[in-house]
CSV table of C-alpha atoms in Angstrom, one decimal:
chain,number,residue,atom,x,y,z
H,1,MET,CA,4.3,18.5,-15.3
H,2,ILE,CA,1.3,16.3,-14.8
H,3,ASP,CA,-1.8,17.9,-13.2
H,4,LEU,CA,-2.3,15.9,-10.0
H,5,SER,CA,-5.3,17.8,-8.7
H,6,HIS,CA,-7.5,14.7,-9.2
H,7,SER,CA,-4.8,12.3,-8.2
H,8,ALA,CA,-4.0,10.5,-4.9
H,9,LEU,CA,-0.7,8.9,-3.9
H,10,VAL,CA,-1.4,5.7,-2.0
H,11,LEU,CA,1.4,4.5,0.3
H,12,VAL,CA,0.8,0.8,1.0
H,13,ASP,CA,1.9,-0.6,4.4
H,14,ILE,CA,5.1,1.2,4.8
H,15,GLN,CA,5.4,0.1,8.4
H,16,ASN,CA,8.2,-0.9,10.8
H,17,ASP,CA,7.4,-4.6,10.7
H,18,PHE,CA,7.8,-4.8,6.9
H,19,LEU,CA,11.2,-3.1,7.0
H,20,PRO,CA,14.6,-4.8,7.8
H,21,GLY,CA,14.6,-6.0,11.4
H,22,GLY,CA,10.8,-6.2,11.5
H,23,ALA,CA,8.6,-9.2,12.2
H,24,LEU,CA,7.8,-9.7,8.5
H,25,ALA,CA,10.5,-7.9,6.8
H,26,VAL,CA,10.3,-7.4,3.0
H,27,PRO,CA,13.8,-7.8,1.5
H,28,ASP,CA,15.3,-4.3,1.0
H,29,GLY,CA,12.0,-2.7,2.0
H,30,ASP,CA,13.8,0.3,3.3
H,31,ARG,CA,15.3,1.0,-0.1
H,32,ILE,CA,12.0,2.5,-1.3
H,33,LEU,CA,11.9,5.3,1.2
H,34,GLU,CA,13.9,7.9,-0.9
H,35,ALA,CA,11.6,7.4,-3.9
H,36,VAL,CA,8.4,7.4,-1.7
H,37,ASN,CA,9.5,10.6,0.0
H,38,ALA,CA,10.2,12.2,-3.3
H,39,LEU,CA,6.7,11.2,-4.6
H,40,ALA,CA,5.1,12.5,-1.4
H,41,ARG,CA,6.5,16.0,-2.1
H,42,ARG,CA,4.5,16.2,-5.4
H,43,PRO,CA,1.2,18.2,-5.4
H,44,PHE,CA,-1.2,15.3,-5.1
H,45,ARG,CA,-4.8,16.0,-4.1
H,46,ALA,CA,-4.3,13.5,-1.2
H,47,VAL,CA,-1.6,11.3,0.1
H,48,ILE,CA,-3.2,8.2,1.7
H,49,ALA,CA,-1.3,5.7,3.8
H,50,THR,CA,-2.6,2.2,4.4
H,51,GLN,CA,-1.6,0.4,7.6
H,52,ASP,CA,-2.0,-3.2,8.6
H,53,TRP,CA,-3.6,-2.8,12.1
H,54,HIS,CA,-4.1,-6.3,13.4
H,55,PRO,CA,-5.6,-7.4,16.7
H,56,LEU,CA,-3.3,-9.4,18.9
H,57,HIS,CA,-4.7,-12.8,17.8
H,58,HIS,CA,-5.3,-12.0,14.2
H,59,CYS,CA,-6.3,-14.9,11.9
H,60,SER,CA,-3.2,-14.3,9.6
H,61,PHE,CA,-0.8,-15.0,12.4
H,62,ASP,CA,0.9,-18.5,12.4
H,63,ALA,CA,-0.1,-19.0,16.1
H,64,GLN,CA,-3.7,-19.0,14.8
H,65,GLY,CA,-3.0,-21.2,11.8
H,66,GLY,CA,-2.3,-18.3,9.4
H,67,PRO,CA,0.6,-18.0,7.0
H,68,TRP,CA,2.5,-15.1,8.6
H,69,PRO,CA,4.3,-14.4,11.9
H,70,ALA,CA,2.6,-11.9,14.2
H,71,HIS,CA,3.1,-8.4,12.7
H,72,CYS,CA,1.7,-4.9,12.7
H,73,VAL,CA,-0.2,-5.4,16.0
H,74,ALA,CA,-2.5,-2.4,16.5
H,75,GLY,CA,-0.8,0.3,18.5
H,76,GLY,CA,2.6,-1.4,18.6
H,77,ASN,CA,5.9,-0.2,17.2
H,78,GLY,CA,5.8,-2.7,14.4
H,79,ALA,CA,2.5,-1.1,13.1
H,80,ASP,CA,4.0,2.4,13.2
H,81,PHE,CA,5.4,4.2,10.1
H,82,PRO,CA,9.2,4.4,10.2
H,83,LYS,CA,10.8,7.6,11.2
H,84,THR,CA,12.5,7.8,7.8
H,85,LEU,CA,9.1,8.1,6.1
H,86,ARG,CA,8.1,11.7,5.7
H,87,SER,CA,4.6,11.6,7.3
H,88,GLY,CA,3.9,15.3,7.0
H,89,PRO,CA,2.4,15.0,3.5
H,90,ILE,CA,0.0,12.2,4.6
H,91,THR,CA,-3.5,13.5,4.6
H,92,HIS,CA,-5.4,10.3,5.4
H,93,ILE,CA,-4.8,6.8,6.9
H,94,ILE,CA,-6.7,3.7,6.1
H,95,ARG,CA,-6.3,0.9,8.5
H,96,LYS,CA,-6.9,-2.6,7.3
H,97,GLY,CA,-6.9,-6.2,8.7
H,98,VAL,CA,-8.6,-4.7,11.8
H,99,LEU,CA,-11.0,-7.7,12.4
H,100,GLN,CA,-9.6,-10.7,14.1
H,101,GLU,CA,-11.3,-13.2,11.8
H,102,ARG,CA,-10.5,-11.6,8.5
H,103,ASP,CA,-7.4,-10.4,6.7
H,104,SER,CA,-7.1,-7.5,4.2
H,105,TYR,CA,-4.3,-7.4,1.6
H,106,SER,CA,-6.0,-4.7,-0.4
H,107,GLY,CA,-6.3,-1.1,0.7
H,108,PHE,CA,-9.9,-1.2,-0.7
H,109,LEU,CA,-11.5,-4.5,0.4
H,110,ASP,CA,-11.0,-7.2,3.1
H,111,ASN,CA,-10.1,-10.6,1.7
H,112,ASP,CA,-13.8,-11.6,2.0
H,113,ARG,CA,-14.1,-9.3,-1.1
H,114,ALA,CA,-17.3,-7.8,0.4
H,115,THR,CA,-16.1,-5.6,3.3
H,116,SER,CA,-14.9,-2.2,2.3
H,117,THR,CA,-12.0,-0.4,4.1
H,118,GLY,CA,-13.5,3.0,3.2
H,119,LEU,CA,-10.8,3.9,0.7
H,120,ASP,CA,-13.0,3.9,-2.4
H,121,GLY,CA,-15.5,6.2,-0.7
H,122,LEU,CA,-12.8,8.5,0.5
H,123,LEU,CA,-11.3,8.8,-3.0
H,124,LYS,CA,-14.7,9.4,-4.6
H,125,GLY,CA,-15.5,12.0,-1.9
H,126,LEU,CA,-12.3,13.8,-2.8
H,127,GLY,CA,-13.0,13.8,-6.5
H,128,ILE,CA,-10.1,11.5,-7.2
H,129,ASP,CA,-10.0,9.6,-10.6
H,130,HIS,CA,-6.3,8.6,-10.7
H,131,VAL,CA,-4.2,6.8,-8.1
H,132,VAL,CA,-0.4,6.3,-7.9
H,133,ILE,CA,0.5,3.4,-5.7
H,134,CYS,CA,3.8,2.4,-4.0
H,135,GLY,CA,4.9,0.5,-0.9
H,136,LEU,CA,5.2,-3.0,0.5
H,137,ALA,CA,4.9,-5.8,-0.4
H,138,LEU,CA,4.6,-5.5,-4.2
H,139,ASP,CA,3.4,-9.1,-4.7
H,140,TYR,CA,0.8,-9.0,-2.0
H,141,CYS,CA,-0.7,-5.8,-0.7
H,142,VAL,CA,0.5,-3.4,-3.4
H,143,MET,CA,-0.8,-5.8,-6.1
H,144,ALA,CA,-4.1,-6.4,-4.4
H,145,THR,CA,-4.6,-2.6,-3.9
H,146,ALA,CA,-3.7,-1.8,-7.5
H,147,LEU,CA,-6.0,-4.5,-9.0
H,148,ASP,CA,-8.9,-3.3,-6.8
H,149,ALA,CA,-8.2,0.3,-7.8
H,150,VAL,CA,-8.6,-0.7,-11.5
H,151,GLY,CA,-11.7,-2.6,-10.6
H,152,CYS,CA,-13.2,0.5,-8.9
H,153,GLY,CA,-12.6,2.5,-12.1
H,154,TYR,CA,-9.5,4.5,-11.2
H,155,GLN,CA,-6.7,5.2,-13.6
H,156,THR,CA,-4.0,3.3,-11.8
H,157,ASP,CA,-0.2,3.7,-11.8
H,158,VAL,CA,2.3,1.6,-9.8
H,159,ILE,CA,5.9,2.9,-9.3
H,160,PRO,CA,8.2,-0.2,-9.3
H,161,GLU,CA,11.2,1.7,-7.9
H,162,ALA,CA,9.1,2.7,-4.9
H,163,CYS,CA,8.0,-0.9,-4.2
H,164,ARG,CA,9.6,-4.1,-3.0
H,165,GLY,CA,8.2,-7.6,-2.8
H,166,ILE,CA,8.6,-10.8,-1.0
H,167,ALA,CA,9.6,-12.7,-4.2
H,168,ALA,CA,13.2,-11.9,-5.4
H,169,ASP,CA,12.0,-11.3,-9.0
H,170,PRO,CA,9.2,-8.8,-9.4
H,171,GLU,CA,8.7,-9.4,-13.2
H,172,ALA,CA,5.7,-11.8,-12.9
H,173,THR,CA,3.9,-9.4,-10.6
H,174,LEU,CA,4.6,-6.4,-12.8
H,175,GLU,CA,3.4,-8.4,-15.8
H,176,THR,CA,0.2,-9.4,-14.1
H,177,LEU,CA,-0.5,-5.8,-13.1
H,178,GLU,CA,0.1,-4.5,-16.7
H,179,LYS,CA,-2.2,-7.2,-18.1
H,180,GLN,CA,-4.9,-5.9,-15.8
H,181,GLY,CA,-4.6,-2.3,-16.9
H,182,VAL,CA,-2.2,-0.9,-14.4
H,183,ARG,CA,0.4,1.4,-15.8
H,184,LEU,CA,4.0,1.2,-14.6
H,185,LYS,CA,5.6,4.6,-14.1
H,186,SER,CA,8.8,6.1,-12.7
H,187,VAL,CA,9.0,8.6,-9.9
H,188,ASN,CA,10.2,11.1,-12.5
H,189,ALA,CA,6.9,10.8,-14.4
H,190,PHE,CA,5.4,13.0,-11.7
């Protein structure tokens, strides 16, 4: 078994609004929960969940000229973790997209590429040098988080079976991740 004492599991945006029936549902998003829950049972140093946590009139919402329907409004049911996600193992939560005028796909940085969410500092403070990433949506927030993890110097793994994307075919996203130094692993690797 791999030593996970310097590793963190990062659960990206596994929230009600991204699951079937949600405001911005990722196709088959709920199909990742069994794999995610299995990973969360492993002895990671930390299990960190990111949450979109948008103000009511967030810039990403179509009513404000953004590309997405209103979703993951701070404090609302859509922003909550689903009941089928084992939340007990979660040690930390990073909320992103919290400013009305700026979005944040990555768990590390807002889309302005200058404003930190605090995730990098948290990981460094915990002595983490390896991150395992899964969640929703593979081709947006998971990819942005993984690429920033590599950029911050972390050994970075993505678990495709514990991710779903907006695009029907994930191959282009997975190829991009691999070209940038992300390793693709299975749940059973841990």
